[in-house]
Short mmCIF file of C-alpha atoms in Angstrom, two decimals:
data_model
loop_
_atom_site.label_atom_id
_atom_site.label_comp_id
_atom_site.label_asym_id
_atom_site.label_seq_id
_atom_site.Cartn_x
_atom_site.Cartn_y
_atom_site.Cartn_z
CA UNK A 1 143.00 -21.77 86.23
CA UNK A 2 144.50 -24.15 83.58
CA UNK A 3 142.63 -24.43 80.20
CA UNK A 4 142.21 -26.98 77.66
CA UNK A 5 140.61 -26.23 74.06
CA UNK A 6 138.72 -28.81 71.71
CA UNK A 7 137.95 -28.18 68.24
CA UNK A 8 135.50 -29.58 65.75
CA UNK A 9 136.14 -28.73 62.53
CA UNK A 10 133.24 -29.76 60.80
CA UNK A 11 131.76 -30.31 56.93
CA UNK A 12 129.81 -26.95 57.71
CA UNK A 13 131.67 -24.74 60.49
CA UNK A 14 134.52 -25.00 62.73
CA UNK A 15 133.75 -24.68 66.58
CA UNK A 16 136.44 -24.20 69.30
CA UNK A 17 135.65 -24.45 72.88
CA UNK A 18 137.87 -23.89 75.86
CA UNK A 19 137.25 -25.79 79.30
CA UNK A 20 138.50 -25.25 82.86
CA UNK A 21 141.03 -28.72 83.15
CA UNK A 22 139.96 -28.65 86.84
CA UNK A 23 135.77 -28.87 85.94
CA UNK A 24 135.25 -29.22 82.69
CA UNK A 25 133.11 -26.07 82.75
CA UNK A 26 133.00 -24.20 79.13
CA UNK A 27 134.89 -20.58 79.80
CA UNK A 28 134.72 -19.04 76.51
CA UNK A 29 133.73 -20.40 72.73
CA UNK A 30 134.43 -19.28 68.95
CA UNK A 31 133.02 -20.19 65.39
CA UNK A 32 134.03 -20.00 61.78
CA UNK A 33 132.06 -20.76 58.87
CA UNK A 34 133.67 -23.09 56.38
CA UNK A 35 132.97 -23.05 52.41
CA UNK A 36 129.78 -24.96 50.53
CA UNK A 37 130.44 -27.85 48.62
CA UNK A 38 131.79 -31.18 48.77
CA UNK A 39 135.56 -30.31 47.70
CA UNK A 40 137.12 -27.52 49.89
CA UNK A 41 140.36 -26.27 49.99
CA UNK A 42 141.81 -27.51 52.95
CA UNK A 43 143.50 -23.83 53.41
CA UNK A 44 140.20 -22.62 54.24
CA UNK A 45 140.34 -24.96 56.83
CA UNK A 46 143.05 -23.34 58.23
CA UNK A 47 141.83 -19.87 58.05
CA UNK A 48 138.65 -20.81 59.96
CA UNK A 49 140.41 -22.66 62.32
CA UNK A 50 142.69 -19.34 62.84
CA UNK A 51 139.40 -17.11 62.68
CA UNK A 52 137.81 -19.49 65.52
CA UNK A 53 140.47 -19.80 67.60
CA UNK A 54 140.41 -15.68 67.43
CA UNK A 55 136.77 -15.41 67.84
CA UNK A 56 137.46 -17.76 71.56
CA UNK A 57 139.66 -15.57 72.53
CA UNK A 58 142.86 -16.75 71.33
CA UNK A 59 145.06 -19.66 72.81
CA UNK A 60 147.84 -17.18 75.25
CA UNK A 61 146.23 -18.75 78.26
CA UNK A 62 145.51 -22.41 76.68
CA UNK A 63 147.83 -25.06 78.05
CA UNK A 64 146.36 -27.83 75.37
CA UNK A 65 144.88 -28.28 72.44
CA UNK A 66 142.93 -31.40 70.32
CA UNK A 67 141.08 -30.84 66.69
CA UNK A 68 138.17 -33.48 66.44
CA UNK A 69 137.07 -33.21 62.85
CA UNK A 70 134.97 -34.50 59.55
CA UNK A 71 135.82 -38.42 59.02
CA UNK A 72 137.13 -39.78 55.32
CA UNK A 73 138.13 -36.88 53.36
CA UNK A 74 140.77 -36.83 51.61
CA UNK A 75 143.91 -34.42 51.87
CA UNK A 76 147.16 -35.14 48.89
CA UNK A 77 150.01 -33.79 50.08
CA UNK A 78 152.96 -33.49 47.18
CA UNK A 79 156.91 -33.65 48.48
CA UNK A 80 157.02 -30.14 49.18
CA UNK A 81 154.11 -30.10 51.47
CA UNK A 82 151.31 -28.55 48.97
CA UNK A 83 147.65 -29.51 48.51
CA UNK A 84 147.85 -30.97 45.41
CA UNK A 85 144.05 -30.60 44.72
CA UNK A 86 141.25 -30.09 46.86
CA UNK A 87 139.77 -32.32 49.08
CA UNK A 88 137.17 -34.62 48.69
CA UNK A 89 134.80 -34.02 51.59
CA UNK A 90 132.80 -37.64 53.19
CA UNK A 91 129.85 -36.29 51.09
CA UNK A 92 131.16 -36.32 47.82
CA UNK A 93 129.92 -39.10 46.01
CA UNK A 94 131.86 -39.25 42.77
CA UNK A 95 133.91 -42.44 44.26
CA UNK A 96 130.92 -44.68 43.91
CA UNK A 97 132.04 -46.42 41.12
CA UNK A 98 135.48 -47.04 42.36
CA UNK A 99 133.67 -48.02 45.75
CA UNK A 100 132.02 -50.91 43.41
CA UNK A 101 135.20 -51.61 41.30
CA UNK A 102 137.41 -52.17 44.46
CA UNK A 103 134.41 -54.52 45.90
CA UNK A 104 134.15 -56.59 43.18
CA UNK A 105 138.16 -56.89 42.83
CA UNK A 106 138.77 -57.55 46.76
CA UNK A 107 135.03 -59.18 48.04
CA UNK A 108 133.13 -57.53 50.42
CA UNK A 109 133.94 -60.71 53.05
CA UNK A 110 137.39 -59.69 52.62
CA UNK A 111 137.30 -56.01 53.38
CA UNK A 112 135.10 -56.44 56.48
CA UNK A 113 138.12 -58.88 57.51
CA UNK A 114 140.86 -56.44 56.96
CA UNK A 115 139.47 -53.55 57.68
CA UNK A 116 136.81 -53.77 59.70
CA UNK A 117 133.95 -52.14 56.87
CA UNK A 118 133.24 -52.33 53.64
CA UNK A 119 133.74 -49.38 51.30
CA UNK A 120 131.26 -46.68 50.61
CA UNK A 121 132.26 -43.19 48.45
CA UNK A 122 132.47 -41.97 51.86
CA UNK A 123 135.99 -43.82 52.36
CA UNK A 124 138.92 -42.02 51.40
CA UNK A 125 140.32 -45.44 49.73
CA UNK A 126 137.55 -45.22 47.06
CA UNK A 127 138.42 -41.00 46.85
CA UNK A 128 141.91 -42.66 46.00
CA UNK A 129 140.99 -44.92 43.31
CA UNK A 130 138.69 -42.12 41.97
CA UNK A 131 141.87 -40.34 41.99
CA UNK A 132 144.24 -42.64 40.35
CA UNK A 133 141.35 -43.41 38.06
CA UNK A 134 140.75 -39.79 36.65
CA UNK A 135 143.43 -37.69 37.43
CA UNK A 136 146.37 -39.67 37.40
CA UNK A 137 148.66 -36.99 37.02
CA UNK A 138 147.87 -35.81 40.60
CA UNK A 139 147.72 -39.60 41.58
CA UNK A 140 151.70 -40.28 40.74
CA UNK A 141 152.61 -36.87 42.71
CA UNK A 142 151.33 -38.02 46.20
CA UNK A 143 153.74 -38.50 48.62
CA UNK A 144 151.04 -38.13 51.55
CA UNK A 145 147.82 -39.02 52.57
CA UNK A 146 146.04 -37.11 55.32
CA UNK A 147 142.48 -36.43 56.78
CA UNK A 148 141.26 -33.48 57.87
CA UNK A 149 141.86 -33.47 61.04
CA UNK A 150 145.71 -34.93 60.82
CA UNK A 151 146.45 -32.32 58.39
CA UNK A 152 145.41 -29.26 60.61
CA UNK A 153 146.79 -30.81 63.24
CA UNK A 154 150.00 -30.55 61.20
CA UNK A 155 149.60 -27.24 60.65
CA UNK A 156 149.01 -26.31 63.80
CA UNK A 157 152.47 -27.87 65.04
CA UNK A 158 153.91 -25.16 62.33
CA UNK A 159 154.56 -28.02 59.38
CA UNK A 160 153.64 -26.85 55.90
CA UNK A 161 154.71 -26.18 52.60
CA UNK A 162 157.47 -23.98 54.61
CA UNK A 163 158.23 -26.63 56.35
CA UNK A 164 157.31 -29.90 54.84
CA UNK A 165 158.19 -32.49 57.46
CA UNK A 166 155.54 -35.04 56.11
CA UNK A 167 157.08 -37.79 58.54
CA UNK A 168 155.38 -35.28 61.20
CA UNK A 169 152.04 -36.38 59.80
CA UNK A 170 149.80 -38.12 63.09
CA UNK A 171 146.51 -38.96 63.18
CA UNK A 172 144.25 -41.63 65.52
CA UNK A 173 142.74 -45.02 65.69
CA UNK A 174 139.01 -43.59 65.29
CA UNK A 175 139.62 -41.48 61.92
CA UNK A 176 142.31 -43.71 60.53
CA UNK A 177 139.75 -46.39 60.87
CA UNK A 178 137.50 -44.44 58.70
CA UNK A 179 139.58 -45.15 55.75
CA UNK A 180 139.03 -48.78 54.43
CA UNK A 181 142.88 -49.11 54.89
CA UNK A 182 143.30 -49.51 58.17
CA UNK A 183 142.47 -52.50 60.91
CA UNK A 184 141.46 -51.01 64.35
CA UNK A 185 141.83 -54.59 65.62
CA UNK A 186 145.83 -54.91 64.60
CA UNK A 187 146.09 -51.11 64.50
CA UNK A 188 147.71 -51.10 61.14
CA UNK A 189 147.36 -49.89 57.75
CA UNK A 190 146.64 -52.46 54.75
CA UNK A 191 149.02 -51.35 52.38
CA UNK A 192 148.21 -54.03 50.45
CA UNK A 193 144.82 -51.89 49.94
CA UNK A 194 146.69 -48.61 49.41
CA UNK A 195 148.37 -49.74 46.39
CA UNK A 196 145.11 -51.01 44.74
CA UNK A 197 143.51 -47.87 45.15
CA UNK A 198 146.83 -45.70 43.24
CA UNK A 199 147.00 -48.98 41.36
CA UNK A 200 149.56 -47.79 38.38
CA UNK A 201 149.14 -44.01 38.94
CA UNK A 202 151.60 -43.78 41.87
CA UNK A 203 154.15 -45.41 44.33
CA UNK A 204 151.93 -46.44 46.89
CA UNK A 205 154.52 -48.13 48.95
CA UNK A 206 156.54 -44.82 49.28
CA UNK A 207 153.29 -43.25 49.98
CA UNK A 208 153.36 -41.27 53.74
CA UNK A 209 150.47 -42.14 55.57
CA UNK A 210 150.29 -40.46 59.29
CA UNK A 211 151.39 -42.24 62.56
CA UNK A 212 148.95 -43.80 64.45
CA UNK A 213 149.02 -42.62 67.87
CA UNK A 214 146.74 -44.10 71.14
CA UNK A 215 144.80 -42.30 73.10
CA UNK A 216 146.52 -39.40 75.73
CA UNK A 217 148.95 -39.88 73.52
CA UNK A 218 151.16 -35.73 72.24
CA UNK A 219 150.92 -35.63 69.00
CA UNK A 220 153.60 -32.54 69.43
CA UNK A 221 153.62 -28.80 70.47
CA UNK A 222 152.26 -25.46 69.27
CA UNK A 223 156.16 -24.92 67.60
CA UNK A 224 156.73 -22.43 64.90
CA UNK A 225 153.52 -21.17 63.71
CA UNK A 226 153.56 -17.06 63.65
CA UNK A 227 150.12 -17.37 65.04
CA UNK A 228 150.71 -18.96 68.14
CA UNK A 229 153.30 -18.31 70.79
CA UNK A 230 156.00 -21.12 70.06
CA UNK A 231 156.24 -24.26 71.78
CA UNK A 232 153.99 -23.60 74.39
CA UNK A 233 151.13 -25.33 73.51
CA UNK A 234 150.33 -29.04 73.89
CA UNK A 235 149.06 -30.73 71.28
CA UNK A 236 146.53 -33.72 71.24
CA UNK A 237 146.25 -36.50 69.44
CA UNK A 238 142.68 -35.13 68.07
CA UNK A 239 139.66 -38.17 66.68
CA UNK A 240 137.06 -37.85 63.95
CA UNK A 241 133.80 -36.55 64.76
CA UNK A 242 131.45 -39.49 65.90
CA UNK A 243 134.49 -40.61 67.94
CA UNK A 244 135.06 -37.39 69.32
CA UNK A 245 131.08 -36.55 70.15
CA UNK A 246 131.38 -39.90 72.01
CA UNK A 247 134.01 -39.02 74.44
CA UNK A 248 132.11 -35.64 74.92
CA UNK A 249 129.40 -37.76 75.82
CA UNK A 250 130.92 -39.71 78.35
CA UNK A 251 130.04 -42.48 76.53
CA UNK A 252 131.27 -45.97 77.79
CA UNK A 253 130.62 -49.65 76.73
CA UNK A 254 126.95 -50.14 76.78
CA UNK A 255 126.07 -47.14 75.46
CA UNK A 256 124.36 -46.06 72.03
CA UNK A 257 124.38 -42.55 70.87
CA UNK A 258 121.84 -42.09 68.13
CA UNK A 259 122.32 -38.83 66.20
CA UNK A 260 119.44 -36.78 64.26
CA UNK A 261 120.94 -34.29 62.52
CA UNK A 262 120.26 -33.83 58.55
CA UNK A 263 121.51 -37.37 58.49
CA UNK A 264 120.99 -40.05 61.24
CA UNK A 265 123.72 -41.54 62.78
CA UNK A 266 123.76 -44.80 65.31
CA UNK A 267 127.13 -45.97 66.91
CA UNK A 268 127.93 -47.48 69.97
CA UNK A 269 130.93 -47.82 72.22
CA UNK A 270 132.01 -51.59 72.70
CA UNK A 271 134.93 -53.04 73.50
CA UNK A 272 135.06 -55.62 70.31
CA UNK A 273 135.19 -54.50 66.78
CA UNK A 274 132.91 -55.48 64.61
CA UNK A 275 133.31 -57.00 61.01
CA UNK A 276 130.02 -56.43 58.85
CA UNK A 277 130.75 -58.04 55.15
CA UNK A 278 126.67 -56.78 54.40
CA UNK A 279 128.91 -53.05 54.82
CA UNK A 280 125.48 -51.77 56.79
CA UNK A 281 127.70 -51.42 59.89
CA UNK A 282 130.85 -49.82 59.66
CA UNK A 283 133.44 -50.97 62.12
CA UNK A 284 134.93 -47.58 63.44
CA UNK A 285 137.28 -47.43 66.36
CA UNK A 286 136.58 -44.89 69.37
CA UNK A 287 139.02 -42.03 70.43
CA UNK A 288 139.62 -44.25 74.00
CA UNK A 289 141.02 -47.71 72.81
CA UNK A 290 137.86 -49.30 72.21
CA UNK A 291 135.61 -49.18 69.19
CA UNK A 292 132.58 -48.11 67.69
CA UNK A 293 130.55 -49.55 65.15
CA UNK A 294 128.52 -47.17 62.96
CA UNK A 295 125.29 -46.98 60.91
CA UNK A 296 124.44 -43.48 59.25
CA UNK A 297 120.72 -43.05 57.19
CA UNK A 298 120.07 -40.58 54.92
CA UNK A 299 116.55 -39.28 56.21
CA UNK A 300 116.21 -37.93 59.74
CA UNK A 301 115.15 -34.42 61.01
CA UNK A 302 114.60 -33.70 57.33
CA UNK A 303 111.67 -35.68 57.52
CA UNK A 304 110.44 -33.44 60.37
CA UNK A 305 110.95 -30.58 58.44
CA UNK A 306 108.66 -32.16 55.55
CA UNK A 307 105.89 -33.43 57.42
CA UNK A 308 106.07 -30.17 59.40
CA UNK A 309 105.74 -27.68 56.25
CA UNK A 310 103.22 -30.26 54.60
CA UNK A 311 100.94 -29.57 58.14
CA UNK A 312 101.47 -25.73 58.11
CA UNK A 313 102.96 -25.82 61.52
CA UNK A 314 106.30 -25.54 63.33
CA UNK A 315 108.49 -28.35 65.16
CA UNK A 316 106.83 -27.68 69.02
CA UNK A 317 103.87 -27.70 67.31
CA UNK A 318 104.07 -30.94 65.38
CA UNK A 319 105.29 -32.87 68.51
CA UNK A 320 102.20 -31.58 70.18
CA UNK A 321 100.17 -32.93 67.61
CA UNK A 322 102.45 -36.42 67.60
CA UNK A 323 101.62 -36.67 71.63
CA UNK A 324 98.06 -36.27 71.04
CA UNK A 325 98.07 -39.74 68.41
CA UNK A 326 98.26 -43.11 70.25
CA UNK A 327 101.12 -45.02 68.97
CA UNK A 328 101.28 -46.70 66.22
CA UNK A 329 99.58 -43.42 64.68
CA UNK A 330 96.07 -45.53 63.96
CA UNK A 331 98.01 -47.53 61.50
CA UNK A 332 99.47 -44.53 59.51
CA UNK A 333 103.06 -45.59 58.64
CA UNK A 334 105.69 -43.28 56.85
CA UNK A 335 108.88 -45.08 55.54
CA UNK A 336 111.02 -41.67 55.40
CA UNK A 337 112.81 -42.82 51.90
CA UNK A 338 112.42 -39.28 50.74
CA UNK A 339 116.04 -39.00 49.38
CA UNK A 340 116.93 -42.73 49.00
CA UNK A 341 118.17 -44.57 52.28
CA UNK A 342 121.86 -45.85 52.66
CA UNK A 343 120.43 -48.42 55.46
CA UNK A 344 118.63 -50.08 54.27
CA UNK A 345 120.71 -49.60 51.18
CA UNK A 346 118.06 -48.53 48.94
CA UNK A 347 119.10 -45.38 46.79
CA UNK A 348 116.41 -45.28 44.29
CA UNK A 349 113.71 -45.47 46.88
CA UNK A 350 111.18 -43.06 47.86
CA UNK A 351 108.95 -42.03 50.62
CA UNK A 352 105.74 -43.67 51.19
CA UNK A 353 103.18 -43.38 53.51
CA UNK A 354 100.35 -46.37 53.94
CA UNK A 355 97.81 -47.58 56.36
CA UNK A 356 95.67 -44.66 55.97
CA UNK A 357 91.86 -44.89 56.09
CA UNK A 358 89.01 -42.46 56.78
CA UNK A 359 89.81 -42.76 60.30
CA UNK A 360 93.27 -42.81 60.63
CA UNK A 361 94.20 -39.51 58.31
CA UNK A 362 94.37 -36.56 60.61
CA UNK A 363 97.18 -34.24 61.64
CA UNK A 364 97.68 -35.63 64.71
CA UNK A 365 98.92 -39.35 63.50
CA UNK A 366 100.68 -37.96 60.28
CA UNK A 367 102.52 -36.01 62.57
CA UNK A 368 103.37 -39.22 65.08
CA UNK A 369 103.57 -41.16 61.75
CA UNK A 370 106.52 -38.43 60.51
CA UNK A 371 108.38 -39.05 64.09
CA UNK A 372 107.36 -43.10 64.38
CA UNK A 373 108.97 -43.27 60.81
CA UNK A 374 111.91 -41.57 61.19
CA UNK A 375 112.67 -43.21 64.69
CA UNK A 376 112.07 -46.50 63.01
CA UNK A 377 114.94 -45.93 60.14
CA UNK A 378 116.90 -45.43 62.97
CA UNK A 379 116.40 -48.61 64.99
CA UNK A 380 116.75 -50.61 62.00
CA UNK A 381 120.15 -49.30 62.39
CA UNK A 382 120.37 -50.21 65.89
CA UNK A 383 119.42 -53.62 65.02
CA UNK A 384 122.55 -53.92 62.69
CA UNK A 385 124.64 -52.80 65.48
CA UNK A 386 123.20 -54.72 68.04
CA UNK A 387 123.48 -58.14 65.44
CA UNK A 388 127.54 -57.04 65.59
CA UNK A 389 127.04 -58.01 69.64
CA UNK A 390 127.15 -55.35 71.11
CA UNK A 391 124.78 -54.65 74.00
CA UNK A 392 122.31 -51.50 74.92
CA UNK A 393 121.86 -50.72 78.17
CA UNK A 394 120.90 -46.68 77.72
CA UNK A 395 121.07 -44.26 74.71
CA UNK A 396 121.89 -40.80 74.06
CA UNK A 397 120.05 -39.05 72.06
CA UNK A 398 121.42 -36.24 70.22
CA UNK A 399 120.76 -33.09 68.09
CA UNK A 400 118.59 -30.61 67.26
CA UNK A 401 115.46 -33.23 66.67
CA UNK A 402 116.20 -34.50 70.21
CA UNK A 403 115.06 -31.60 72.39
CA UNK A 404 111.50 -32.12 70.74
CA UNK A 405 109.78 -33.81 73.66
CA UNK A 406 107.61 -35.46 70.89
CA UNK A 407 111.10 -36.81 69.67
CA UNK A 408 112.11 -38.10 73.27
CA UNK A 409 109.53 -39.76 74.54
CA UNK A 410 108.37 -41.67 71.15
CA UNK A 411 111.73 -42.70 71.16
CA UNK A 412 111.73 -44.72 74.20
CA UNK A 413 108.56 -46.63 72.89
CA UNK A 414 110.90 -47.70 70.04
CA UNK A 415 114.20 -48.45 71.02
CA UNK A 416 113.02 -50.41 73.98
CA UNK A 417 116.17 -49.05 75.80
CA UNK A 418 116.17 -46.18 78.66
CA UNK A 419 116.42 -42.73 76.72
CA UNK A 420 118.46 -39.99 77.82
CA UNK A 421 118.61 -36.48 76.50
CA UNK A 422 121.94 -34.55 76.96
CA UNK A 423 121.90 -30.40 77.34
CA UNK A 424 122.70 -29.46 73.73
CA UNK A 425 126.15 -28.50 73.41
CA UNK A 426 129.01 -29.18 70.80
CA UNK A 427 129.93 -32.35 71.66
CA UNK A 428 132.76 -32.83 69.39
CA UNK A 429 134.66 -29.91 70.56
CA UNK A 430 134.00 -30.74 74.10
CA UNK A 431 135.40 -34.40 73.48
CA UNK A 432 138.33 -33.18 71.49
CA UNK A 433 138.94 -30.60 74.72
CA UNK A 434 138.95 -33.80 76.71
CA UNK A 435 141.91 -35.24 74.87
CA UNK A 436 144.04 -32.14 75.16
CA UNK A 437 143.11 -32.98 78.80
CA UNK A 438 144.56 -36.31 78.75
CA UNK A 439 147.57 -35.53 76.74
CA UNK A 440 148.49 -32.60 79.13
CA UNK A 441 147.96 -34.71 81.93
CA UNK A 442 148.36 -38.68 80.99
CA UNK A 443 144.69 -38.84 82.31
CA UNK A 444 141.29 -38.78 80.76
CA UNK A 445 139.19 -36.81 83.13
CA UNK A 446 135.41 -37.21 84.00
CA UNK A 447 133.54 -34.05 83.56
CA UNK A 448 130.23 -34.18 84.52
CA UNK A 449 127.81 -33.95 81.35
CA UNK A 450 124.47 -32.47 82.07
CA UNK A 451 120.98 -34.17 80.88
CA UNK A 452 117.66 -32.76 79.93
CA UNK A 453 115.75 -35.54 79.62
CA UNK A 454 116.04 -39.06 81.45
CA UNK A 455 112.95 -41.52 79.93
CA UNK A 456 112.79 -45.30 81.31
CA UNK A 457 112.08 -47.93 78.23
CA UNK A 458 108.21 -47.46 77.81
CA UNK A 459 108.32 -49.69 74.50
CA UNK A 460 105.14 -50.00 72.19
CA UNK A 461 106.01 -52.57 69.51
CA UNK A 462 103.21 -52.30 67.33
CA UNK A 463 104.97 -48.98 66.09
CA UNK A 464 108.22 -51.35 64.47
CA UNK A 465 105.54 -54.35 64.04
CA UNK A 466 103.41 -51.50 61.22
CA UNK A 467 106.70 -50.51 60.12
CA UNK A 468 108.54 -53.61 59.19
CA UNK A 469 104.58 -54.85 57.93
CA UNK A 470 104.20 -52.40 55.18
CA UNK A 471 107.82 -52.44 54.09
#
């Protein structure tokens, strides 16, 4: 039996999971916890990669390995090879106001032309101006920019501060395009970009930023690492984490995965990029040579959680209540703003909940109300995707919110495409294990992914008609 590991190493954990090449089928998994916060030492990375990999049973019998991992943070990397401070995680919002300052200096038009988005504190260009802007010192020592998932990738090839081959940097379309300096069209960085973000504080041009490679492309080999037996290990080109949960998927033009996690998440795999100068959509590129544009909201199974505690009861128990309310919830509507929204970009709002009469306020339709609202920030996102032109012909609905049946079927009377519900699973590490497939191989395989859940379009538009009403 040959066997392929994926890895997601994630804001929270890192997962590894290690699949029969012939089947796909999941033989053995590990976990690792990874510190709080929204900078992290990107050492601790390592060690939880090492103490996952461990926990899976180690890598002797692994022909190939990939690392999917968390999008736009950023790793500096001096001439030596050493983290030069820690790294600002996706989540860390302290870039905002360089995200601003590098709009208003470039245009919004003209970012969503070169690069595909426009740039949120998310990015890791606006981490770089933050950077340059307040720690300049650390600015003019970069000699290399990395994300996450290049730089463990790195490591895992045996580069380091004992070994500081920076040139030996790689990374792929789908997280390079998560860093406002890169065009997934042309595949090529903007350093035009790069050197406004260091602006004086550095020497942007000499700057190292990892090779792009395609996808089934080797980034290298297992080679050097005491861990790991050397040279004996293939090593994938790896993706960030909605691009890897996409391949995981199976996911092919035509489909839209829609993510409810603590944050929402709506992207879709196309075969055009997309250029959104509003900045709602971001124009990601997939892990397969195509691309995939990308809303994320603020509010999701959160609001569950809220409306659940508020009715004394747990999740089964408020999608019972949900299936027991006609839709449209008598005309209870709940716009979800309880911690701001990002799309709509409204970051001052709050929640609010309207329509409610004598008749309408029982448990039953604030619970529907909770899951109609939620669902609805969502396909407000799916709208902004869809305007990009790309086309829906099923979506995948995924996370922990998803195996509510409440969650499922209510969602098919919004989106007004066919639903389907895959078995939970990592998805991330499973799609990362497919491109150690296709770089040991030259092929991407087709697993079989299993479904729960399979729901034909059963739309109800008064539920968006309230919605977009009492906006």
């Amino acid at each position: 039996m040959t066997l392929v590991a994926g890895v997601d190493s994630s804001t929270q954990s890192c997962k590894v999971v290690i699949r029969d090449l012939e089947s796909g089928a999941v033989v053995r998994t590990g976990r690792a916890s990874h510190p709080e916060g929204t900078e992290v030492d990107p050492n601790q990375w390592w060690d939880a990669l090492l103490a996952a990999i461990d926990d899976a049973g180690g890598l002797a019998d692994v022909a190939a390995i990939s690392i999917g991992g968390q999008q736009h943070g950023m790793v500096v990397l001096d001439a030596e090879g050493n983290v030069i401070r820690d790294a600002l995680l996706w989540n860390d919002t302290r870039s905002a106001v360089a995200a601003t300052d590098l709009i208003a200096e470039v245009g919004a038009a003209e970012f969503a032309s070169r690069t595909g988005s426009v740039p949120v504190a998310s990015f890791t260009l606006t981490k770089l101006r933050w950077l340059a802007d307040t720690e300049p010192a650390n600015a003019a020592r970069v000699a290399a920019v990395a994300l996450p998932h290049d730089w463990l990738t790195w490591r895992l090839r045996g580069f380091g501060p004992a070994n500081p081959a920076l040139d030996e940097l790689t990374t792929d379309r789908s997280d390079a395009s998560g860093t406002c300096y890169f065009d997934s069209a042309t595949n090529r960085y903007d350093r035009d970009l790069l050197a406004r973000a260091f602006g004086n504080s550095g020497n942007a041009s000499q700057v190292i930023l990892p090779k792009v490679l395609g996808p089934g492309d080797v980034a290298g080999y297992v080679d050097g690492s005491p861990e790991f037996p050397k040279g004996s290990i293939v090593v994938g080109v790896g993706a960030g984490d909605n691009a890897g949960a996409a391949l995981g998927l199976g996911a092919s033009t035509g489909d839209v995965v829609v993510s409810i996690g603590t944050s929402g998440t709506v992207f879709a795999v196309t075969d055009t990029p997309s250029r959104d100068q509003t900045g709602t959509v971001a124009g990601f590129a997939d892990a397969a040579g195509g691309f995939l544009p990308l809303v994320a909201t603020l509010n999701a199974a959160r609001v569950l959680d809220s409306i659940a505690r508020l009715l004394g009861v747990d999740h089964d128990e408020l999608g019972s209540l949900a299936l027991a309310a006609e839709p449209g919830a008598g005309g209870a509507v709940l716009h979800p703003y309880f911690e701001g929204e990002r799309t709509p970009n409204l970051p001052d709002a709050t929640a609010t909940l309207t329509g409610l009469t004598l008749a309408s306020t029982t448990r039953e339709n604030l619970a529907r109300a909770a899951i109609e609202g939620m669902l609805c920030g969502l396909a407000d996102g799916l709208d902004a995707v869809l305007a990009q032109g790309v086309t829906a012909s099923r979506l995948l609905l995924v996370g922990g919110a998803a195996q509510n049946p409440a969650v499922s079927a209510i969602a098919a009377q919004v989106f007004d495409v066919p639903v389907v519900v895959p078995e939970p699973a990592e998805y991330v590490a499973l799609g990362a294990a497919v491109q150690a497939a296709w770089s040991l191989t030259g092929e991407r395989p087709s697993w079989p992914v299993e479904f729960t859940t399979e729901l034909p379009a059963d739309h109800r538009p008064i539920i968006r008609e309230q919605y977009a009403t009492h906006l």
